[in-house]
Short mmCIF file of C-alpha atoms in Angstrom, two decimals:
data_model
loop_
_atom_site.label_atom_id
_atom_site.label_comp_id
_atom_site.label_asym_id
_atom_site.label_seq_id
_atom_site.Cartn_x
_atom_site.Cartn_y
_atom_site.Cartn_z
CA UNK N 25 0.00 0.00 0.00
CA UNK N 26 1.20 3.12 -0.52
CA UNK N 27 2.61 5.56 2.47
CA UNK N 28 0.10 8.75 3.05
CA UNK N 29 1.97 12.19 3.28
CA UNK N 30 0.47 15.21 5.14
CA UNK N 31 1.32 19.07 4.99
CA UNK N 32 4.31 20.50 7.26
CA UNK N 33 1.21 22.03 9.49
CA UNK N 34 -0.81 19.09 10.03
CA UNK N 35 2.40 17.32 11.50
CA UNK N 36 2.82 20.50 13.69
CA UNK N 37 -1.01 20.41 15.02
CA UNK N 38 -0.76 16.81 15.31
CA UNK N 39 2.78 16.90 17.67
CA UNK N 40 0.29 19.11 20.16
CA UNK N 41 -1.88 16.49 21.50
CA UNK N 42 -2.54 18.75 24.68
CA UNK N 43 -4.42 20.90 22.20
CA UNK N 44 -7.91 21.38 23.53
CA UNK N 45 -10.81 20.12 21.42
CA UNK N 46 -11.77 24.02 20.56
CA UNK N 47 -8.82 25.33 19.71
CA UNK N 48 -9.07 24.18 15.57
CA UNK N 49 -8.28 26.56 13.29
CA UNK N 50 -11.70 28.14 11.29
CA UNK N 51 -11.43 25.75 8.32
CA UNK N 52 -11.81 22.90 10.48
CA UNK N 53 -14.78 24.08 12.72
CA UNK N 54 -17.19 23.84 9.08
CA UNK N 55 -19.79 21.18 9.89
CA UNK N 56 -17.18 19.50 12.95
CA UNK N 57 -19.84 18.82 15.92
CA UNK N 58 -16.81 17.60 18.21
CA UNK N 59 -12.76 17.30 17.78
CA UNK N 60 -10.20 16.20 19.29
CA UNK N 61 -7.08 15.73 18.12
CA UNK N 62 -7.16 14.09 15.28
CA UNK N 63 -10.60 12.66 15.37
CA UNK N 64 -13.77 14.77 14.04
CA UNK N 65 -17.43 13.79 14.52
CA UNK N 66 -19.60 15.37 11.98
CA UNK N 67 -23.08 15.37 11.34
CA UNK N 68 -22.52 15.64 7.52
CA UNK N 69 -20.37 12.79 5.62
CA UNK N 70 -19.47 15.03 2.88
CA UNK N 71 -17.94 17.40 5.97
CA UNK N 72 -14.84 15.01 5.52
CA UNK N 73 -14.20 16.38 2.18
CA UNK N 74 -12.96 19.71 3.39
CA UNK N 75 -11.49 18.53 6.35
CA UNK N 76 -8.97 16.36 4.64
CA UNK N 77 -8.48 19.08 2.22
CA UNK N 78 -7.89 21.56 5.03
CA UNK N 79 -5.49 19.25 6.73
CA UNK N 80 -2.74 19.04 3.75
CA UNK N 81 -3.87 15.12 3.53
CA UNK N 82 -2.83 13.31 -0.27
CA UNK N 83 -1.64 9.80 -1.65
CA UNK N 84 -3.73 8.37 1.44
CA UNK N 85 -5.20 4.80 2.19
CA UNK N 86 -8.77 5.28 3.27
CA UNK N 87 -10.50 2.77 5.26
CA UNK N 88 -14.57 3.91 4.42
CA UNK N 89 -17.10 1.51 6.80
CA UNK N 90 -20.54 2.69 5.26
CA UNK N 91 -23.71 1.51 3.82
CA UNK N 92 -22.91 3.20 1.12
CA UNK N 93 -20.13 3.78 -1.17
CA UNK N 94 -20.70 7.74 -1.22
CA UNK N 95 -18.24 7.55 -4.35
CA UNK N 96 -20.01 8.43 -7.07
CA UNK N 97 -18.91 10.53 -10.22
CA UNK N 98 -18.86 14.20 -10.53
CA UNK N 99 -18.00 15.84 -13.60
CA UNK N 100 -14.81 17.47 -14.74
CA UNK N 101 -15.89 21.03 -14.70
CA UNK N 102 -17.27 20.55 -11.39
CA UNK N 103 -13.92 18.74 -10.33
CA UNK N 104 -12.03 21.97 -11.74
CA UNK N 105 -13.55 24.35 -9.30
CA UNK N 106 -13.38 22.27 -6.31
CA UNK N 107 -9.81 22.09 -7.25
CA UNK N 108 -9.44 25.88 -7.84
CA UNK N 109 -11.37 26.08 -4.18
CA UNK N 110 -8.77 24.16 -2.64
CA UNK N 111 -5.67 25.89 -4.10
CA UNK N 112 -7.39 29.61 -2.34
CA UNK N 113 -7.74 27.49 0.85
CA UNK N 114 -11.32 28.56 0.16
CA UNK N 115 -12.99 25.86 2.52
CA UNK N 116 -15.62 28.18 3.61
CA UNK N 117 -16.81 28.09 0.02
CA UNK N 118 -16.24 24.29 -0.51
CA UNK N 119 -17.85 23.47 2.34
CA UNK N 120 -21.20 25.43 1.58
CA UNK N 121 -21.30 23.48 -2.11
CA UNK N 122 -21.05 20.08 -0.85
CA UNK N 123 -22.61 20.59 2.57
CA UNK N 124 -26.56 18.53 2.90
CA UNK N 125 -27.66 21.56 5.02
CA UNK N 126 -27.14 24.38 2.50
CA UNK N 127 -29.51 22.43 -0.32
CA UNK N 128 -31.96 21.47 2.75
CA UNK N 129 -32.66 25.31 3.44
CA UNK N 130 -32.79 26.71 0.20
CA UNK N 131 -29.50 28.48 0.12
CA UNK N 132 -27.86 26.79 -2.09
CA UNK N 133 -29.40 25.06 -5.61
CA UNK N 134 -28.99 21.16 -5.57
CA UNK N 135 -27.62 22.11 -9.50
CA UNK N 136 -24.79 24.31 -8.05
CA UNK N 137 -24.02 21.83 -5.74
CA UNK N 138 -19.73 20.45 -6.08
CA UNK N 139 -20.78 17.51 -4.54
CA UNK N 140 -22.41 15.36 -1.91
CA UNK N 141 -22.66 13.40 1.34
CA UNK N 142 -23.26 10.60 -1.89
CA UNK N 143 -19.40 11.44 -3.66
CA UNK N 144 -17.43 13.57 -1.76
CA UNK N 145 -14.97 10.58 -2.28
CA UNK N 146 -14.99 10.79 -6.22
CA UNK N 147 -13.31 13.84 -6.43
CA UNK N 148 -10.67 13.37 -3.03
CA UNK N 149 -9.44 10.28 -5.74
CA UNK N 150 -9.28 12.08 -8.63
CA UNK N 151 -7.17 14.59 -6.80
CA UNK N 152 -4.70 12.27 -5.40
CA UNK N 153 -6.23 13.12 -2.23
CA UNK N 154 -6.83 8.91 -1.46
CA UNK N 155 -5.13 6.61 -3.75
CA UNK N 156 -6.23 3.06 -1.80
CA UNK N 157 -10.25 3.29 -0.91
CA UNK N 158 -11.17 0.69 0.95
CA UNK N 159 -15.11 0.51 1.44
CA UNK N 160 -16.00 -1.91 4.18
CA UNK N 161 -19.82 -2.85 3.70
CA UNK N 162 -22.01 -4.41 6.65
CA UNK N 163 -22.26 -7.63 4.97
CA UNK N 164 -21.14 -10.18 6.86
CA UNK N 165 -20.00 -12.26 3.52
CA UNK N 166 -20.20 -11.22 0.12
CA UNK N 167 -20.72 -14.44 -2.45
CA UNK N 168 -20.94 -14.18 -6.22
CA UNK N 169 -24.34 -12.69 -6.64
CA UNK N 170 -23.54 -9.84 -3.89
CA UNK N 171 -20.46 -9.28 -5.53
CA UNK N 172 -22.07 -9.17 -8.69
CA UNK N 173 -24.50 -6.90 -7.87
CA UNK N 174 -22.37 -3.92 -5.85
CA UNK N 175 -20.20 -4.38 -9.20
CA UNK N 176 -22.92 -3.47 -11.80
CA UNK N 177 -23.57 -0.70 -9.18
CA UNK N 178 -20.16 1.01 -9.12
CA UNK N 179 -19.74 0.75 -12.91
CA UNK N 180 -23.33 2.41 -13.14
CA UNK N 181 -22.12 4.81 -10.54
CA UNK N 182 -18.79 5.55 -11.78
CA UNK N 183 -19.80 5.65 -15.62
CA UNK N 184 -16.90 3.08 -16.46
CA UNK N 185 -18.61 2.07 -19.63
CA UNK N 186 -16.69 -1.02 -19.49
CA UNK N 187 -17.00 -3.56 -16.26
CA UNK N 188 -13.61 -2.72 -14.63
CA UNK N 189 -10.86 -5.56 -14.64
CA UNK N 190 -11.91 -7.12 -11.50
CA UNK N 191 -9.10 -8.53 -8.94
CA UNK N 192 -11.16 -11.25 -6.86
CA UNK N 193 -10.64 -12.60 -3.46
CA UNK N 194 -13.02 -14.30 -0.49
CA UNK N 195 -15.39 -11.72 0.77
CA UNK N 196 -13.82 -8.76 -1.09
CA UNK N 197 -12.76 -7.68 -4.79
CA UNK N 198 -10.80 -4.50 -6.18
CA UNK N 199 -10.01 -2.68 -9.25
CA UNK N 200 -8.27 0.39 -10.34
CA UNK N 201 -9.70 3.67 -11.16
CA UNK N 202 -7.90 6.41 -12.81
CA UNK N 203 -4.85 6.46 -10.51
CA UNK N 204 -5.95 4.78 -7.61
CA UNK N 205 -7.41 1.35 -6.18
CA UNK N 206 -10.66 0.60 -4.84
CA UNK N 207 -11.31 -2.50 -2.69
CA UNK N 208 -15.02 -3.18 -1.96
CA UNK N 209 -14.61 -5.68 1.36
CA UNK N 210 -16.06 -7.38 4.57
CA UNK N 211 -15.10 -6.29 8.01
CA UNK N 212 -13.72 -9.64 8.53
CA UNK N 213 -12.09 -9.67 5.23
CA UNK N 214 -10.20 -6.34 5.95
CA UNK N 215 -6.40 -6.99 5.08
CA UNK N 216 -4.62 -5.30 7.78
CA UNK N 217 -3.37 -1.54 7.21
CA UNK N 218 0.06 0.40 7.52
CA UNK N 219 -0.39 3.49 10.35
CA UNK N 220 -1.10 6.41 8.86
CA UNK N 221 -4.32 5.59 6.98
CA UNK N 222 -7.38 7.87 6.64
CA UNK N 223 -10.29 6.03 9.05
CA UNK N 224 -13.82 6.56 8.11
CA UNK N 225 -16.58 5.60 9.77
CA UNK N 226 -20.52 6.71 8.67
CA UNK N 227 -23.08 5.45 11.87
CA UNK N 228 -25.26 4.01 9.62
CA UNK N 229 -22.75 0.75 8.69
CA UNK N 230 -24.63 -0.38 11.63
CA UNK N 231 -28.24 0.37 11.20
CA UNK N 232 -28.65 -1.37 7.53
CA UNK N 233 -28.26 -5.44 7.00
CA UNK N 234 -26.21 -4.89 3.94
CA UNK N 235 -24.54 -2.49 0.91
CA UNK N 236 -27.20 -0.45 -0.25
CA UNK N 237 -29.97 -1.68 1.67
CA UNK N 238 -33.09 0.60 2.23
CA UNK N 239 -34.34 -1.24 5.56
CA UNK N 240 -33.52 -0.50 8.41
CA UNK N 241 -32.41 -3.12 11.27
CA UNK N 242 -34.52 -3.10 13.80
CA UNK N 243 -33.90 -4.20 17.15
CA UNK N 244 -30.50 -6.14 17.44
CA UNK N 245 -27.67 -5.24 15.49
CA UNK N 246 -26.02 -7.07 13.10
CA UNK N 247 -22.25 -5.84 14.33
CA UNK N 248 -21.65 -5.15 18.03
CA UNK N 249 -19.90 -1.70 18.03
CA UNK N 250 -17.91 -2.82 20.68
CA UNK N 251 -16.34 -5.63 18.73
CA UNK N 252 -16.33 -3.81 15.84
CA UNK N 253 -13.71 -1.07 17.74
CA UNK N 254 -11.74 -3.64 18.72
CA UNK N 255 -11.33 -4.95 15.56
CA UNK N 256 -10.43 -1.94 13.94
CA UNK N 257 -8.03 -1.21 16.60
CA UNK N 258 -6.36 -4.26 15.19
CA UNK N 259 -6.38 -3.89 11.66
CA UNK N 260 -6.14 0.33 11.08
CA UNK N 261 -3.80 1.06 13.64
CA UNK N 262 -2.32 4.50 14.48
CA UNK N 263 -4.67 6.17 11.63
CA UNK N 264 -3.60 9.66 11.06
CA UNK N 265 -7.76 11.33 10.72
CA UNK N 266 -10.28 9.53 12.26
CA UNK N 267 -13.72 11.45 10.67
CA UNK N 268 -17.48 9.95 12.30
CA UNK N 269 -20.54 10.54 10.62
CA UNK N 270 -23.84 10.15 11.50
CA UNK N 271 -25.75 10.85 8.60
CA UNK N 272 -28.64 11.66 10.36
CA UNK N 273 -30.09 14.06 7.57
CA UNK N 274 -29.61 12.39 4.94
CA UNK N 275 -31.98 9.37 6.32
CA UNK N 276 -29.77 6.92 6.78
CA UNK N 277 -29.29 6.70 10.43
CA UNK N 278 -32.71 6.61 12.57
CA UNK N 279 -32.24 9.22 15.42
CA UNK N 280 -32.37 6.54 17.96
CA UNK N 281 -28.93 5.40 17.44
CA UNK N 282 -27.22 8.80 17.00
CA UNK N 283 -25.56 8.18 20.36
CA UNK N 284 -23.48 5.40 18.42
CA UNK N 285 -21.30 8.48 16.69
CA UNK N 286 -20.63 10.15 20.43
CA UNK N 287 -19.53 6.90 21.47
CA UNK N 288 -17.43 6.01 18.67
CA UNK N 289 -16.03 9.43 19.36
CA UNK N 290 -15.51 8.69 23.14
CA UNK N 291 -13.86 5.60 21.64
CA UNK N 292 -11.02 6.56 19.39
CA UNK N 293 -10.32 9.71 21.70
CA UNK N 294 -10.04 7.97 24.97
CA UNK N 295 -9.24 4.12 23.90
CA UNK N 296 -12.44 2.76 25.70
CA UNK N 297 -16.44 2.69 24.60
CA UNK N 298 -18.09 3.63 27.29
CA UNK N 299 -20.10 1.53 29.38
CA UNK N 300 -22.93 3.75 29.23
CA UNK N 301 -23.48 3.47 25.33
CA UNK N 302 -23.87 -0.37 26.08
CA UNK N 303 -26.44 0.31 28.46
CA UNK N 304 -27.89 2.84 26.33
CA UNK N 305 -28.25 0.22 23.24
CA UNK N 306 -29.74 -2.46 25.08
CA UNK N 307 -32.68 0.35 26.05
CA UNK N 308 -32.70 1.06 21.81
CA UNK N 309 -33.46 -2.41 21.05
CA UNK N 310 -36.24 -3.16 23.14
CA UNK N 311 -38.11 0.13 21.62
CA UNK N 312 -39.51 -2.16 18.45
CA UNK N 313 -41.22 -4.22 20.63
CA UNK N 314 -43.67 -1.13 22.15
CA UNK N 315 -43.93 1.24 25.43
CA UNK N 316 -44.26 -1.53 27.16
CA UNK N 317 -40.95 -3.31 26.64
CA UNK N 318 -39.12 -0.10 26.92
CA UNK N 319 -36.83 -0.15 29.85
CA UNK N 320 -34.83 3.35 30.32
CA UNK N 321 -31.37 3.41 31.28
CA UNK N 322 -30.49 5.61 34.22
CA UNK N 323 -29.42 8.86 33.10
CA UNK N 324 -26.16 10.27 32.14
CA UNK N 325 -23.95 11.27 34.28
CA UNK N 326 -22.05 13.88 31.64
CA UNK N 327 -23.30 15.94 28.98
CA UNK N 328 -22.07 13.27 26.03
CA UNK N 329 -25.54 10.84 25.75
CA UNK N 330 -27.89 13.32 27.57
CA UNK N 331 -29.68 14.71 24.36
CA UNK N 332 -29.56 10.76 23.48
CA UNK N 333 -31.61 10.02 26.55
CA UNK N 334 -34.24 12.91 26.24
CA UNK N 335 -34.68 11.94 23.27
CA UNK N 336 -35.24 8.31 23.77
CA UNK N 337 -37.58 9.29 26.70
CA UNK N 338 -39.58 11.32 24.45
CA UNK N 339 -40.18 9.21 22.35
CA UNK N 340 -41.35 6.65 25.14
CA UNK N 341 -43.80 9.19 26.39
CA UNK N 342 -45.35 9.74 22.83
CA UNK N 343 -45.54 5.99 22.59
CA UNK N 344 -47.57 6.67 25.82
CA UNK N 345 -49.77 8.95 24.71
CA UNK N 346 -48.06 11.85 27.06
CA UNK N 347 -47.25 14.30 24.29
CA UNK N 348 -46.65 17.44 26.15
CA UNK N 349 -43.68 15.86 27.91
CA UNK N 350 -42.44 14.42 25.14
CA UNK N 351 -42.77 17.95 23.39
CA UNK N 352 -40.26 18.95 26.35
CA UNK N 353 -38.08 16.65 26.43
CA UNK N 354 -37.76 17.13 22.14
CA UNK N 355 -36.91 20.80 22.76
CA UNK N 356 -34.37 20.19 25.11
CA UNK N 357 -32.54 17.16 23.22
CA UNK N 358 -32.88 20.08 20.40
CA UNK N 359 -31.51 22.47 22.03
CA UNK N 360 -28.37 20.47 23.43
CA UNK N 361 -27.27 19.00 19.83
CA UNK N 362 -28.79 20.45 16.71
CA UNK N 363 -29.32 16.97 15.20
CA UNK N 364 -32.12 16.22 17.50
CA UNK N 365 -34.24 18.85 16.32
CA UNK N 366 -35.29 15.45 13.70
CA UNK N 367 -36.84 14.31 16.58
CA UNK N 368 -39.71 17.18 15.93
CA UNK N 369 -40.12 15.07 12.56
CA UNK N 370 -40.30 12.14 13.67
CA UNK N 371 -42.80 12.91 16.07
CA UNK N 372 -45.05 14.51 13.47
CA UNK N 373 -44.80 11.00 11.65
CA UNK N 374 -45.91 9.31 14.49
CA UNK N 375 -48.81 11.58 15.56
CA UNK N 376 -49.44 11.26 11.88
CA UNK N 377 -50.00 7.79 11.72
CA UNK N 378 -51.69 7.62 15.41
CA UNK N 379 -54.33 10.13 13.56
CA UNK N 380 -53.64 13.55 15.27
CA UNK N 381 -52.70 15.81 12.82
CA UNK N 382 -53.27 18.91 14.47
CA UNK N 383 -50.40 17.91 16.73
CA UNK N 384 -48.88 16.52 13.89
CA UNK N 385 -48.69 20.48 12.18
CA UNK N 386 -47.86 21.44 15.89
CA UNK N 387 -44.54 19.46 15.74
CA UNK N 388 -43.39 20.64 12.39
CA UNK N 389 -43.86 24.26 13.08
CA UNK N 390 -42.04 23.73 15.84
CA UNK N 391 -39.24 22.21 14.06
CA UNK N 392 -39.22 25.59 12.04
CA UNK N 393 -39.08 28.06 14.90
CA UNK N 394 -35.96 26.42 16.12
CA UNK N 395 -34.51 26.58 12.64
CA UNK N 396 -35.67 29.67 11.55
CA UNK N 397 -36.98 28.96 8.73
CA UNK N 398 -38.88 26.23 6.05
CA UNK N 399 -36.35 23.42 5.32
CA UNK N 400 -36.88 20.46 2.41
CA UNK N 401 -37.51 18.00 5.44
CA UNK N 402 -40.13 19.90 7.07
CA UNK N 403 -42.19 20.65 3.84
CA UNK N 404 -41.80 17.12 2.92
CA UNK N 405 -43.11 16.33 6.40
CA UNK N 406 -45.92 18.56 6.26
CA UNK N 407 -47.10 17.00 3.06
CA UNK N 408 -47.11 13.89 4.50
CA UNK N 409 -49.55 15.03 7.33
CA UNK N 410 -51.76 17.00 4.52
CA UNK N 411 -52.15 13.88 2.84
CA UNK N 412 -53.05 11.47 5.44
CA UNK N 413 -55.49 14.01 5.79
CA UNK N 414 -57.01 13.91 2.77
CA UNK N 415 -55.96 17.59 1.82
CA UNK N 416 -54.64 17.36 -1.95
#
């Protein structure tokens, strides 16, 4: 594989690991939720992107565990002005053409976008950003016909014309694109990496059964996140930029397992998941089985999971028919971490469905007033109610 060279200034940051986790410079802070060192929770995937850009970061190996490939082509002229971006060290600019939130609120045209939580990756290996992409799917195996299939899918994807020349192995395959190679692999089948790689990690590798699936898991997870650290720990040693994602707006993650990114965060900052998050996971599984299985853990006792646990309480409370708590509890998981304000949504899908529209409206509005405005979700939302209402 080859070695992964970084900027003169990312070595300096790096050699000041006493550096406290607000003390990035400006480019970095675009989309970051937490940091630490060299590890960056964001809420946006495509918030990686500028952050290895910002960070000096080329000719890397990048281990990508995802659902999704989020490698998908983007066309020269585009690639041209991302590059011209990067040469100003205009992040600030990069970030608001590729970032989910920009398109979401009407600020920015989908059309103008550079590119997307869907393939930021494209154009960080046509740069020479990543030369060895390594996506890790959630499959636990991968046999002819699933190997088949995600290959029809990345020629479609990648517009190779041709089927690539494929290099085949058990539970993984690879081929070359433009300058670089791209392995499509198991967990298990993971060869083991030099220090120094890029690790990636998007939440919702744990909340879909396999590659490209549309269904959620629900209750037990397929991978235990615990094991799944460990492992890692094993084969990506010593990477140089951990990023976290949770994807929560762009649909892939249900809100319920958010917490997952904080303590995957906890994880590769302090070398232990917390106990807590195990708790806390054992609570999220029981929820598909109704109020009445629920069993709450006992709160936090730090900041990390508490919007986690308001929001899981809410959302036991609306299951109970108690909707001004649960209203209470939404605002205040909203009000801690941004991301939660989804939780107004959700609840306006569920009141939806349990036939209480006006409450339904209630929600959304609410959802709104804490972002200051009408956003795609919340329209989409709204029509949702309007049409379970019969209101065409």
């Amino acid at each position: 594989m080859k070695p992964i060279t970084i900027s003169l200034a990312f070595l300096l940051r790096a050699a000041s690991v006493s550096a406290a986790p607000d003390t990035a410079p400006p480019p970095l802070r675009l989309g970051v939720t937490r940091s630490q060192d060299r590890v960056f929770l964001v809420e946006n995937h495509a918030t990686a992107y500028t952050l290895w850009h910002a960070l000096g970061v080329t000719n890397a190996t990048l281990v990508h565990l995802d659902t999704h490939d989020d490698c998908r082509y983007v066309a020269p002229m585009k690639l041209q002005r991302l590059k011209e971006l990067v040469s100003q060290q205009d992040y600030v600019t990069a970030f608001r053409l590729g970032d989910i939130g920009t398109y979401l609120s009407f600020i920015v045209n989908p059309d103008q976008a550079l590119y997307d939580l869907g393939n930021f990756i494209y154009p960080c290996l046509m740069d020479g950003t990543v030369t060895n992409f390594l996506w890790v799917v959630p499959d636990k195996t991968l046999g002819d016909s699933a190997k088949k299939h995600l290959q029809l899918h990345l020629q479609h994807v990648l517009r190779l014309g041709a089927p690539p020349v494929i290099a085949d192995a058990p539970n993984r395959f690879s081929f070359s694109l433009s300058n670089a190679t791209v392995t499509v692999t198991t967990l298990d089948a993971l060869p083991d990496i030099a220090p120094g790689a890029l690790l990636d990690i998007d939440t919702d590798f744990f909340s879909f059964p396999s590659a490209l699936a549309k269904s959620h898991l629900q209750g037990e997870l397929m991978w235990d996140p615990v094991s799944v650290c460990t492992n890692l720990g094993r084969r990506v040693p010593a990477p140089c930029v951990v990023t976290i994602a949770s994807s929560v707006w762009g649909g892939y993650l249900p809100l319920l397992y958010r917490f997952l990114s904080d303590a995957y965060f906890e994880y590769f900052t302090s070398g232990r998941y917390p106990a807590y998050a195990v708790k806390f996971q054992r609570s999220v599984s029981t929820v598909w089985n109704g109020p009445d299985a629920i069993l709450l853990p006992p709160a936090p006792d730090g900041p990390v999971f508490q919007a986690a646990y308001d929001h899981l309480n809410a959302v036991f409370l609306l299951m109970k028919g108690n909707e001004a708590e649960a209203t209470r509890l939404l605002q205040k998981a909203a009000q801690a971490s941004p991301v939660y304000a989804k939780g107004f949504l959700d609840a306006a899908e569920g009141l939806t469905y349990m036939g209480k529209f006006k409450s339904a409206h209630e929600e959304i509005d609410r959802f709104d007033r804490l972002l200051g405005r009408e956003t795609i979700p919340s329209l989409a939302t709204r029509i949702l109610v309007c049409l379970e209402q019969g209101r065409i």
